[in-house]
């Protein structure tokens, strides 16, 4: 860590914000994670704090929401347009 935060120091940049939809049948919750981002004052080197991994990089899809879509489509044989209507009721 001393190499990263050495004598020349760092400046803190605005936190990166990660949001994911969390699907629980009959309700949807949004999780918001603030991820610290730091940049070196001497060069363009940046460091991000640890954060939760995403199911699909850059997507709002959580594992529970992805499972609900796959379950509806392939297990219950619900057409995609009906799944879409169902999720629109939740504001997704």
Coordinates of C-alpha atoms in Angstrom, one line a residue:
X1 CA 0.0 0.0 0.0
X2 CA 2.9 2.4 0.7
X3 CA 3.8 2.2 -3.0
X4 CA 0.2 3.3 -4.0
X5 CA -0.1 6.0 -1.3
X6 CA 3.6 7.1 -1.2
X7 CA 5.2 10.4 -0.6
X8 CA 3.5 12.3 -3.5
X9 CA 0.1 11.2 -2.2
X10 CA -3.2 10.8 -3.9
X11 CA -6.3 12.9 -4.5
X12 CA -9.8 11.4 -4.1
X13 CA -12.0 11.5 -7.1
X14 CA -15.8 11.3 -6.9
X15 CA -17.0 7.8 -5.8
X16 CA -18.1 5.5 -8.6
X17 CA -21.7 4.4 -8.0
X18 CA -22.9 0.9 -8.8
X19 CA -26.6 0.1 -8.8
X20 CA -28.3 -3.2 -9.3
X21 CA -32.0 -4.2 -9.2
X22 CA -32.6 -6.9 -6.6
X23 CA -35.7 -9.0 -7.5
X24 CA -37.8 -10.5 -4.7
X25 CA -41.1 -11.9 -6.0
X26 CA -43.8 -9.2 -5.5
X27 CA -41.2 -6.4 -4.9
X28 CA -38.1 -4.9 -6.3
X29 CA -35.3 -3.3 -4.3
X30 CA -32.4 -1.2 -5.6
X31 CA -29.0 -1.7 -4.0
X32 CA -26.6 1.3 -4.3
X33 CA -22.9 0.8 -3.6
X34 CA -20.5 3.8 -3.4
X35 CA -17.0 2.8 -4.6
X36 CA -14.1 5.0 -3.6
X37 CA -11.9 6.1 -6.6
X38 CA -8.5 7.6 -6.1
X39 CA -6.1 9.1 -8.6
X40 CA -2.4 9.8 -8.2
X41 CA -1.4 13.5 -8.0
X42 CA 1.7 12.9 -10.1
X43 CA 0.5 10.7 -12.9
X44 CA -2.8 9.3 -14.3
X45 CA -2.7 6.1 -12.2
X46 CA -6.1 5.3 -10.6
X47 CA -7.2 2.9 -7.9
X48 CA -10.8 1.7 -7.1
X49 CA -11.9 0.3 -3.8
X50 CA -13.2 -3.3 -3.6
X51 CA -16.8 -3.6 -4.8
X52 CA -19.4 -6.3 -5.4
X53 CA -18.9 -8.2 -8.7
X54 CA -21.7 -7.9 -11.3
X55 CA -23.5 -10.8 -13.0
X56 CA -23.1 -8.9 -16.3
X57 CA -20.5 -6.2 -16.4
X58 CA -22.1 -2.7 -16.5
X59 CA -25.6 -4.1 -16.2
X60 CA -28.3 -3.5 -13.5
X61 CA -29.2 -7.2 -13.6
X62 CA -28.6 -9.0 -10.2
X63 CA -28.4 -12.8 -10.0
X64 CA -32.0 -12.9 -8.5
X65 CA -33.4 -10.8 -11.4
X66 CA -31.6 -12.9 -14.0
X67 CA -32.9 -16.1 -12.3
X68 CA -36.4 -14.7 -12.3
X69 CA -36.3 -14.0 -16.1
X70 CA -34.7 -17.4 -16.9
X71 CA -37.2 -19.2 -14.7
X72 CA -40.2 -17.3 -16.2
X73 CA -39.0 -17.8 -19.8
X74 CA -37.7 -21.4 -19.7
X75 CA -39.3 -23.1 -16.8
X76 CA -42.7 -21.6 -16.8
X77 CA -42.8 -21.0 -20.6
X78 CA -44.0 -17.3 -20.2
X79 CA -43.6 -15.3 -23.4
X80 CA -41.1 -12.4 -23.2
X81 CA -43.7 -9.8 -23.8
X82 CA -45.7 -11.1 -20.7
X83 CA -42.5 -11.0 -18.6
X84 CA -41.9 -7.5 -19.8
X85 CA -45.5 -6.5 -18.7
X86 CA -44.9 -8.1 -15.3
X87 CA -41.6 -6.3 -14.7
X88 CA -43.2 -2.9 -15.9
X89 CA -45.6 -3.3 -12.9
X90 CA -42.5 -3.1 -10.7
X91 CA -41.1 -0.1 -12.5
X92 CA -38.2 -1.9 -14.2

